[in-house]
CSV table of C-alpha atoms in Angstrom, one decimal:
chain,number,residue,atom,x,y,z
A,1,MET,CA,276.3,-143.7,101.0
A,2,THR,CA,278.7,-142.9,101.8
A,3,PRO,CA,279.1,-144.7,105.6
A,4,ALA,CA,277.9,-142.8,108.6
A,5,ILE,CA,280.3,-140.0,110.2
A,6,LEU,CA,280.1,-138.7,114.5
A,7,ALA,CA,279.0,-135.1,113.8
A,8,HIS,CA,281.3,-134.3,117.2
A,9,GLY,CA,284.0,-136.6,119.4
A,10,THR,CA,285.6,-137.3,116.9
A,11,ASP,CA,289.8,-136.5,116.1
A,12,SER,CA,288.6,-135.6,113.1
A,13,PRO,CA,289.5,-131.8,111.5
A,14,THR,CA,287.0,-129.1,112.3
A,15,VAL,CA,284.2,-129.5,109.6
A,16,ARG,CA,281.4,-126.5,108.9
A,17,LEU,CA,278.4,-128.3,109.2
A,18,PRO,CA,274.5,-127.1,109.3
A,19,SER,CA,274.0,-126.5,112.2
A,20,SER,CA,270.9,-128.7,112.3
A,21,ALA,CA,273.3,-131.2,112.1
A,22,LYS,CA,275.7,-130.0,115.1
A,23,GLY,CA,275.7,-132.5,118.5
A,24,ARG,CA,274.0,-135.4,116.9
A,25,ILE,CA,275.2,-138.3,115.4
A,26,LEU,CA,274.7,-137.8,111.6
A,27,SER,CA,273.7,-141.9,110.9
A,28,GLU,CA,272.1,-144.6,112.5
A,29,ASP,CA,274.3,-147.4,111.0
A,30,ALA,CA,277.3,-146.3,113.4
A,31,PRO,CA,279.2,-148.9,112.5
A,32,ARG,CA,280.1,-147.2,109.1
A,33,VAL,CA,283.6,-145.4,109.6
A,34,LEU,CA,284.2,-143.0,106.5
A,35,ALA,CA,287.4,-141.8,107.3
A,36,MET,CA,288.5,-138.3,105.8
A,37,ALA,CA,290.1,-138.3,101.9
A,38,SER,CA,293.4,-138.5,102.1
A,39,THR,CA,296.3,-137.2,100.6
A,40,THR,CA,298.1,-140.5,99.7
A,41,TYR,CA,296.8,-142.2,95.9
A,42,ALA,CA,295.8,-145.8,95.1
A,43,SER,CA,297.7,-147.6,92.2
A,44,SER,CA,296.9,-147.1,89.2
A,45,SER,CA,297.9,-151.1,87.6
A,46,GLY,CA,296.5,-153.7,88.2
A,47,PRO,CA,292.4,-155.2,89.2
A,48,ALA,CA,289.7,-152.1,90.8
A,49,ILE,CA,289.5,-155.6,93.0
A,50,ARG,CA,291.1,-158.7,93.8
A,51,ALA,CA,290.2,-161.6,96.8
A,52,GLU,CA,291.0,-164.1,96.9
A,53,GLY,CA,290.3,-166.9,99.4
A,54,LEU,CA,287.9,-164.6,101.9
A,55,VAL,CA,286.6,-166.1,104.4
A,56,LYS,CA,284.2,-165.2,106.7
A,57,VAL,CA,283.3,-166.8,109.9
A,58,PHE,CA,280.1,-166.4,112.2
A,59,GLY,CA,279.6,-168.6,115.2
A,60,GLU,CA,279.0,-172.0,113.4
A,61,HIS,CA,278.0,-170.2,109.8
A,62,ARG,CA,280.7,-169.6,107.3
A,63,ALA,CA,279.3,-166.7,105.8
A,64,LEU,CA,282.2,-166.5,102.8
A,65,ASP,CA,284.0,-169.6,102.2
A,66,GLY,CA,287.0,-169.0,99.8
A,67,VAL,CA,285.8,-166.8,97.9
A,68,ASP,CA,288.3,-165.1,95.1
A,69,LEU,CA,287.2,-162.0,93.1
A,70,GLU,CA,288.2,-159.6,90.8
A,71,VAL,CA,287.4,-156.3,88.4
A,72,PRO,CA,289.7,-154.8,86.1
A,73,ARG,CA,289.1,-150.9,86.7
A,74,GLY,CA,286.7,-149.0,84.4
A,75,GLN,CA,284.1,-152.6,85.1
A,76,VAL,CA,281.2,-153.6,86.6
A,77,LEU,CA,281.6,-156.7,88.3
A,78,GLY,CA,278.2,-158.3,89.2
A,79,LEU,CA,278.0,-160.3,92.4
A,80,LEU,CA,274.5,-162.0,92.4
A,81,GLY,CA,273.1,-164.9,94.5
A,82,PRO,CA,270.1,-164.9,97.1
A,83,ASN,CA,269.8,-163.8,100.6
A,84,GLY,CA,272.0,-165.2,102.6
A,85,ALA,CA,274.5,-166.2,99.6
A,86,GLY,CA,277.1,-164.4,101.1
A,87,LYS,CA,276.8,-160.8,98.4
A,88,THR,CA,277.1,-158.5,101.7
A,89,THR,CA,279.2,-160.4,104.0
A,90,ALA,CA,281.7,-159.6,100.8
A,91,VAL,CA,281.0,-156.3,100.8
A,92,ARG,CA,281.9,-155.5,104.5
A,93,VAL,CA,285.1,-157.5,103.7
A,94,LEU,CA,285.4,-155.1,100.5
A,95,THR,CA,284.4,-152.2,102.1
A,96,THR,CA,286.5,-152.5,105.6
A,97,LEU,CA,283.5,-152.6,107.5
A,98,LEU,CA,283.9,-156.2,108.6
A,99,ASP,CA,288.0,-158.0,108.7
A,100,ALA,CA,288.3,-161.2,107.2
A,101,ASP,CA,289.1,-164.4,109.1
A,102,GLY,CA,290.8,-166.3,106.3
A,103,GLY,CA,292.1,-164.0,102.6
A,104,THR,CA,293.8,-160.9,101.8
A,105,ALA,CA,291.7,-158.1,99.7
A,106,THR,CA,293.1,-154.9,97.4
A,107,VAL,CA,291.0,-152.3,96.1
A,108,ALA,CA,292.4,-149.7,94.1
A,109,GLY,CA,295.4,-152.0,94.8
A,110,ILE,CA,295.6,-151.1,98.2
A,111,ASP,CA,295.3,-153.4,101.2
A,112,VAL,CA,291.8,-153.8,103.1
A,113,ALA,CA,293.0,-155.1,106.1
A,114,LYS,CA,296.4,-153.0,106.6
A,115,GLU,CA,295.0,-149.7,105.2
A,116,PRO,CA,291.6,-149.8,105.6
A,117,ASP,CA,292.0,-145.5,105.7
A,118,ARG,CA,292.9,-145.8,102.9
A,119,VAL,CA,290.8,-148.2,101.8
A,120,ARG,CA,287.5,-145.5,102.6
A,121,SER,CA,289.6,-142.5,101.0
A,122,VAL,CA,289.3,-143.9,97.3
A,123,ILE,CA,285.4,-146.2,97.7
A,124,GLY,CA,281.8,-145.2,97.9
A,125,LEU,CA,279.1,-147.5,99.1
A,126,THR,CA,275.6,-147.2,99.2
A,127,GLY,CA,273.8,-150.4,101.0
A,128,GLN,CA,270.6,-151.8,101.0
A,129,TYR,CA,269.0,-149.7,102.9
A,130,ALA,CA,269.1,-145.8,102.8
A,131,ALA,CA,272.4,-144.3,105.1
A,132,VAL,CA,271.1,-139.8,105.1
A,133,ASP,CA,270.3,-137.8,107.9
A,134,GLU,CA,266.7,-137.0,107.6
A,135,TYR,CA,266.5,-133.6,108.9
A,136,LEU,CA,269.0,-132.3,106.5
A,137,THR,CA,267.5,-131.0,103.8
A,138,GLY,CA,268.7,-132.7,100.0
A,139,PHE,CA,271.2,-130.6,99.9
A,140,GLU,CA,272.2,-129.4,103.0
A,141,ASN,CA,273.5,-133.9,102.7
A,142,LEU,CA,275.5,-133.7,99.8
A,143,GLU,CA,277.3,-130.4,101.1
A,144,MET,CA,277.7,-132.2,105.4
A,145,VAL,CA,279.3,-135.0,103.2
A,146,GLY,CA,281.2,-133.0,101.2
A,147,GLN,CA,283.5,-130.9,103.4
A,148,LEU,CA,283.1,-134.1,105.6
A,149,PHE,CA,285.9,-135.2,103.0
A,150,GLN,CA,287.2,-132.6,103.4
A,151,MET,CA,286.0,-129.6,101.0
A,152,PRO,CA,286.5,-126.0,100.4
A,153,ARG,CA,282.6,-125.2,101.2
A,154,LYS,CA,282.9,-123.3,97.9
A,155,GLN,CA,283.3,-126.6,96.1
A,156,ALA,CA,281.1,-128.6,98.3
A,157,ARG,CA,277.8,-127.0,97.2
A,158,ALA,CA,278.9,-126.7,93.9
A,159,ARG,CA,279.3,-130.8,94.3
A,160,ALA,CA,276.0,-130.4,95.6
A,161,THR,CA,274.2,-128.7,92.7
A,162,GLU,CA,275.7,-130.9,90.7
A,163,LEU,CA,273.7,-134.7,91.5
A,164,LEU,CA,271.0,-133.7,93.1
A,165,GLU,CA,270.9,-132.5,88.7
A,166,ARG,CA,272.5,-135.0,87.9
A,167,PHE,CA,270.0,-137.5,89.8
A,168,ASP,CA,267.1,-135.7,89.6
A,169,LEU,CA,266.9,-133.8,93.6
A,170,VAL,CA,266.5,-130.6,92.3
A,171,ASP,CA,263.0,-129.8,93.0
A,172,ALA,CA,263.4,-131.7,96.3
A,173,ALA,CA,266.4,-130.5,97.5
A,174,ASP,CA,265.4,-127.7,99.8
A,175,ARG,CA,263.4,-129.9,101.7
A,176,PRO,CA,264.1,-132.3,104.5
A,177,SER,CA,264.6,-135.7,103.6
A,178,LYS,CA,262.7,-137.5,106.4
A,179,THR,CA,260.1,-135.9,103.1
A,180,TYR,CA,261.7,-137.7,100.8
A,181,SER,CA,260.3,-141.5,99.3
A,182,GLY,CA,262.5,-144.2,99.9
A,183,GLY,CA,263.3,-143.8,95.7
A,184,MET,CA,263.9,-141.1,96.4
A,185,ARG,CA,266.7,-141.7,99.5
A,186,ARG,CA,268.2,-144.3,97.4
A,187,ARG,CA,269.0,-141.8,94.2
A,188,LEU,CA,270.5,-139.1,97.0
A,189,ASP,CA,272.1,-142.0,99.2
A,190,ILE,CA,274.3,-143.0,96.3
A,191,ALA,CA,274.8,-139.5,94.9
A,192,ALA,CA,276.0,-139.2,98.6
A,193,SER,CA,278.9,-142.0,97.7
A,194,LEU,CA,279.8,-140.1,94.6
A,195,ILE,CA,280.4,-136.4,95.7
A,196,ALA,CA,284.6,-137.0,96.4
A,197,GLY,CA,284.2,-138.7,93.1
A,198,PRO,CA,285.2,-142.0,93.9
A,199,GLN,CA,287.7,-144.4,92.8
A,200,VAL,CA,285.3,-147.7,92.9
A,201,LEU,CA,281.6,-148.0,93.6
A,202,PHE,CA,280.2,-150.7,95.7
A,203,LEU,CA,276.0,-151.0,95.1
A,204,ASP,CA,274.7,-153.1,97.3
A,205,GLU,CA,271.2,-154.0,95.8
A,206,PRO,CA,270.8,-150.0,95.3
A,207,THR,CA,267.7,-151.5,93.6
A,208,THR,CA,265.7,-153.9,95.7
A,209,GLY,CA,262.2,-152.7,96.2
A,210,LEU,CA,262.2,-150.2,94.2
A,211,ASP,CA,259.2,-150.4,91.1
A,212,PRO,CA,260.2,-150.6,88.0
A,213,ARG,CA,260.3,-147.2,86.5
A,214,SER,CA,262.2,-146.0,89.3
A,215,ARG,CA,264.6,-149.1,88.8
A,216,LEU,CA,265.7,-148.3,85.1
A,217,ALA,CA,266.4,-145.2,86.4
A,218,MET,CA,268.5,-146.9,88.0
A,219,TRP,CA,270.0,-148.6,85.3
A,220,GLU,CA,270.6,-145.5,83.6
A,221,PHE,CA,272.3,-143.2,86.4
A,222,ILE,CA,274.6,-147.0,86.6
A,223,GLU,CA,275.1,-146.8,83.4
A,224,ASP,CA,276.2,-143.6,83.1
A,225,LEU,CA,278.8,-143.9,85.9
A,226,VAL,CA,280.4,-146.8,83.6
A,227,THR,CA,280.8,-144.4,80.8
A,228,ASP,CA,282.5,-142.3,83.3
A,229,GLY,CA,285.4,-144.6,83.7
A,230,THR,CA,284.1,-145.4,87.9
A,231,THR,CA,284.5,-149.0,88.5
A,232,ILE,CA,281.2,-149.8,90.2
A,233,LEU,CA,280.6,-153.8,91.9
A,234,LEU,CA,276.9,-154.9,92.3
A,235,THR,CA,275.7,-157.1,94.8
A,236,THR,CA,272.1,-158.1,93.0
A,237,GLN,CA,269.6,-160.4,93.4
A,238,TYR,CA,267.8,-160.3,89.8
A,239,LEU,CA,268.6,-161.9,87.4
A,240,ASP,CA,268.1,-159.5,84.7
A,241,GLU,CA,269.8,-156.3,86.6
A,242,ALA,CA,273.4,-158.8,86.3
A,243,ASP,CA,272.5,-159.3,82.3
A,244,ARG,CA,272.2,-155.6,81.9
A,245,LEU,CA,274.5,-153.3,83.8
A,246,ALA,CA,277.5,-156.5,84.5
A,247,ASP,CA,280.0,-157.1,82.6
A,248,THR,CA,281.0,-160.2,84.2
A,249,ILE,CA,279.0,-161.9,87.0
A,250,ALA,CA,279.8,-163.7,89.6
A,251,VAL,CA,277.4,-166.4,91.1
A,252,ILE,CA,277.6,-166.5,95.0
A,253,ASP,CA,275.8,-169.6,97.0
A,254,ARG,CA,276.4,-170.8,100.4
A,255,GLY,CA,279.9,-168.1,100.8
A,256,ARG,CA,280.7,-169.7,97.6
A,257,VAL,CA,281.3,-168.1,93.9
A,258,ILE,CA,280.0,-171.3,91.8
A,259,ALA,CA,280.4,-170.1,88.6
A,260,ARG,CA,281.3,-166.7,86.8
A,261,GLY,CA,282.0,-165.5,83.7
A,262,THR,CA,280.0,-163.3,81.0
A,263,ALA,CA,275.7,-163.4,81.2
A,264,ASP,CA,276.6,-164.9,77.6
A,265,GLU,CA,279.1,-167.7,78.9
A,266,LEU,CA,276.9,-168.3,82.1
A,267,LYS,CA,274.4,-169.3,79.6
A,268,ALA,CA,276.2,-170.5,77.2
A,269,GLN,CA,277.0,-173.8,80.4
A,270,VAL,CA,273.9,-174.3,80.3
A,271,GLY,CA,272.8,-174.6,76.7
A,272,GLY,CA,269.7,-174.8,74.7
A,273,GLU,CA,265.8,-174.3,75.1
A,274,ARG,CA,263.9,-175.0,77.5
A,275,LEU,CA,260.5,-177.0,78.8
A,276,VAL,CA,259.5,-174.5,82.0
A,277,PHE,CA,256.2,-176.4,83.2
A,278,THR,CA,254.5,-175.5,86.7
A,279,VAL,CA,252.4,-177.1,88.6
A,280,ALA,CA,250.0,-176.1,91.0
A,281,ASP,CA,250.7,-178.1,93.4
A,282,ALA,CA,254.7,-179.4,94.4
A,283,ALA,CA,252.8,-182.5,95.2
A,284,ASP,CA,253.3,-182.9,91.0
A,285,LEU,CA,256.2,-182.3,90.2
A,286,ASP,CA,257.8,-185.6,90.4
A,287,ARG,CA,255.2,-186.7,88.3
A,288,LEU,CA,254.8,-184.6,85.5
A,289,ALA,CA,259.0,-185.0,86.0
A,290,GLU,CA,258.5,-189.0,84.8
A,291,SER,CA,256.3,-187.5,82.1
A,292,LEU,CA,258.1,-184.9,80.5
A,293,ALA,CA,261.8,-186.8,81.4
A,294,PRO,CA,262.2,-188.6,77.7
A,295,LEU,CA,262.2,-185.3,75.8
A,296,GLY,CA,265.0,-183.8,77.9
A,297,VAL,CA,268.2,-183.7,76.2
A,298,ASP,CA,269.4,-184.4,80.0
A,299,ALA,CA,267.5,-185.0,83.7
A,300,PRO,CA,264.3,-182.6,84.6
A,301,VAL,CA,265.6,-179.6,87.5
A,302,LEU,CA,262.5,-179.8,89.6
A,303,ASP,CA,262.2,-176.4,92.4
A,304,ARG,CA,260.1,-177.4,94.8
A,305,ALA,CA,259.8,-173.6,95.9
A,306,THR,CA,258.7,-171.9,92.6
A,307,ARG,CA,256.4,-175.6,91.6
A,308,ARG,CA,258.4,-175.6,88.5
A,309,LEU,CA,260.3,-178.4,86.1
A,310,THR,CA,263.2,-176.9,84.0
A,311,LEU,CA,264.5,-179.1,81.1
A,312,PRO,CA,266.9,-178.8,78.4
A,313,VAL,CA,264.9,-179.7,75.1
A,314,GLN,CA,265.5,-180.1,71.6
A,315,GLY,CA,263.9,-179.3,68.5
A,316,GLY,CA,261.5,-176.7,69.8
A,317,ALA,CA,257.8,-176.1,69.0
A,318,PRO,CA,257.2,-180.1,67.8
A,319,VAL,CA,258.4,-180.4,71.4
A,320,LEU,CA,256.3,-178.5,73.1
A,321,ARG,CA,253.8,-179.9,71.8
A,322,ASP,CA,254.7,-183.5,72.3
A,323,ALA,CA,255.2,-182.5,75.9
A,324,LEU,CA,251.9,-180.9,76.4
A,325,ASP,CA,249.7,-184.1,75.6
A,326,ARG,CA,252.1,-186.5,77.4
A,327,VAL,CA,249.7,-183.5,80.9
A,328,VAL,CA,247.0,-184.0,80.2
A,329,GLY,CA,244.9,-184.6,83.7
A,330,MET,CA,247.3,-183.2,85.3
A,331,ASP,CA,246.9,-179.3,87.6
A,332,VAL,CA,249.7,-177.7,84.4
A,333,VAL,CA,249.0,-173.8,85.5
A,334,ASP,CA,251.4,-172.7,83.0
A,335,ALA,CA,254.1,-174.0,80.1
A,336,GLY,CA,256.1,-173.2,77.9
A,337,LEU,CA,259.1,-173.1,75.6
A,338,ARG,CA,262.2,-170.6,76.0
A,339,ARG,CA,265.9,-170.0,75.6
A,340,PRO,CA,268.2,-170.1,78.3
A,341,ASP,CA,268.3,-167.1,80.8
A,342,LEU,CA,269.9,-166.4,83.2
A,343,ASP,CA,267.3,-167.9,86.1
A,344,ASP,CA,268.1,-171.0,84.2
A,345,VAL,CA,272.3,-170.5,86.1
A,346,PHE,CA,270.8,-169.9,88.8
A,347,LEU,CA,268.8,-173.2,88.7
A,348,THR,CA,271.2,-175.5,86.9
A,349,LEU,CA,274.7,-174.4,89.4
A,350,THR,CA,272.3,-174.1,93.0
A,351,GLY,CA,269.7,-176.7,92.1
A,352,HIS,CA,266.8,-174.0,93.6
A,353,ALA,CA,265.7,-170.5,92.8
A,354,ALA,CA,267.9,-167.1,92.6
A,355,GLU,CA,264.8,-165.7,94.5
A,356,ASP,CA,265.5,-168.3,97.7
A,357,ASP,CA,266.2,-167.1,101.0
A,358,GLN,CA,268.5,-168.9,102.6
A,359,PRO,CA,269.6,-167.6,106.7
A,360,GLY,CA,272.7,-165.8,108.1
A,361,ASP,CA,273.7,-162.3,104.9
A,362,ALA,CA,271.3,-160.0,104.8
A,363,ALA,CA,268.6,-157.6,106.3
A,364,ASP,CA,265.5,-157.8,105.0
A,365,SER,CA,264.6,-155.9,101.9
A,366,GLU,CA,262.9,-152.6,102.4
A,367,GLU,CA,259.9,-151.7,100.8
A,368,VAL,CA,261.0,-148.0,98.8
A,369,SER,CA,258.8,-146.2,96.2
A,370,PRO,CA,260.1,-143.9,93.8
């Protein structure tokens, strides 16, 4: 959803709010403060998002360590990495919720540090947790955000109705959002971030915790937004999600961008076929690697967290048969030969799987139902 606003106690222009919202804070995520829609317009030239050398330090931890990003207008950048890699910190800096300790950034041609209010007027943001008012109905949530953007009430109501239809929430429009499932709250949150038709949309792990059906539906919503011309920065730890949605992928690990390119370009860096063996006990990985290494065209990659060995090979099915002969007597629970995917890219670049958690960046993901 768009960042939170206070119903009372601000200097913002008077807005007619639903009666159930008056006198209360409209979101528990207080740091996410939204400026009113501006009458100034962002630059129409250059990339939609540009970051150069972004640094953010928390104590002794460098959450961002010289991050460079660029997103052309109308495209999707997938920021790919595990929890703790720096994805959410990057989003918070680019959306003005955190000040960078170094580097520069512009969104829609506007300097994030110098003109944060203007940046907020041209962006939408959906965080990892749905920021909707649970006491308001779905319709009231969207109408309220529209009026806080200084839309005439009639226009705000029309826009709310349009978005409820688009996100398949019409049947629940008059129910308090606290009665919604997690997936419905997530859809309402994204709908709210689109009320003012933002030029740039930040989606911070929008499908985390969704069941497969809801996840697929969310992908289709995102693809529709891109078709309509919206620029999107999407953070994700799901490799298949980045593969499907992103025009360009930036792989981030421990606060640094370690690779960038299209999904095909990144896969080409890895190249060839892969033997993938999983053992019951991680202690057997070294013995497995010693047995299979002669078959490889490069050194095997061992991921002890998943008890998995990945070995670049050539030769197809005969190589797999040879490998199986070599591991007779070992407790192998899974074995196969496959073409490289983004899992292989991440594992090759970082030495660990994309799902491995790292400290210091992202909150625990919520469980979300459809």
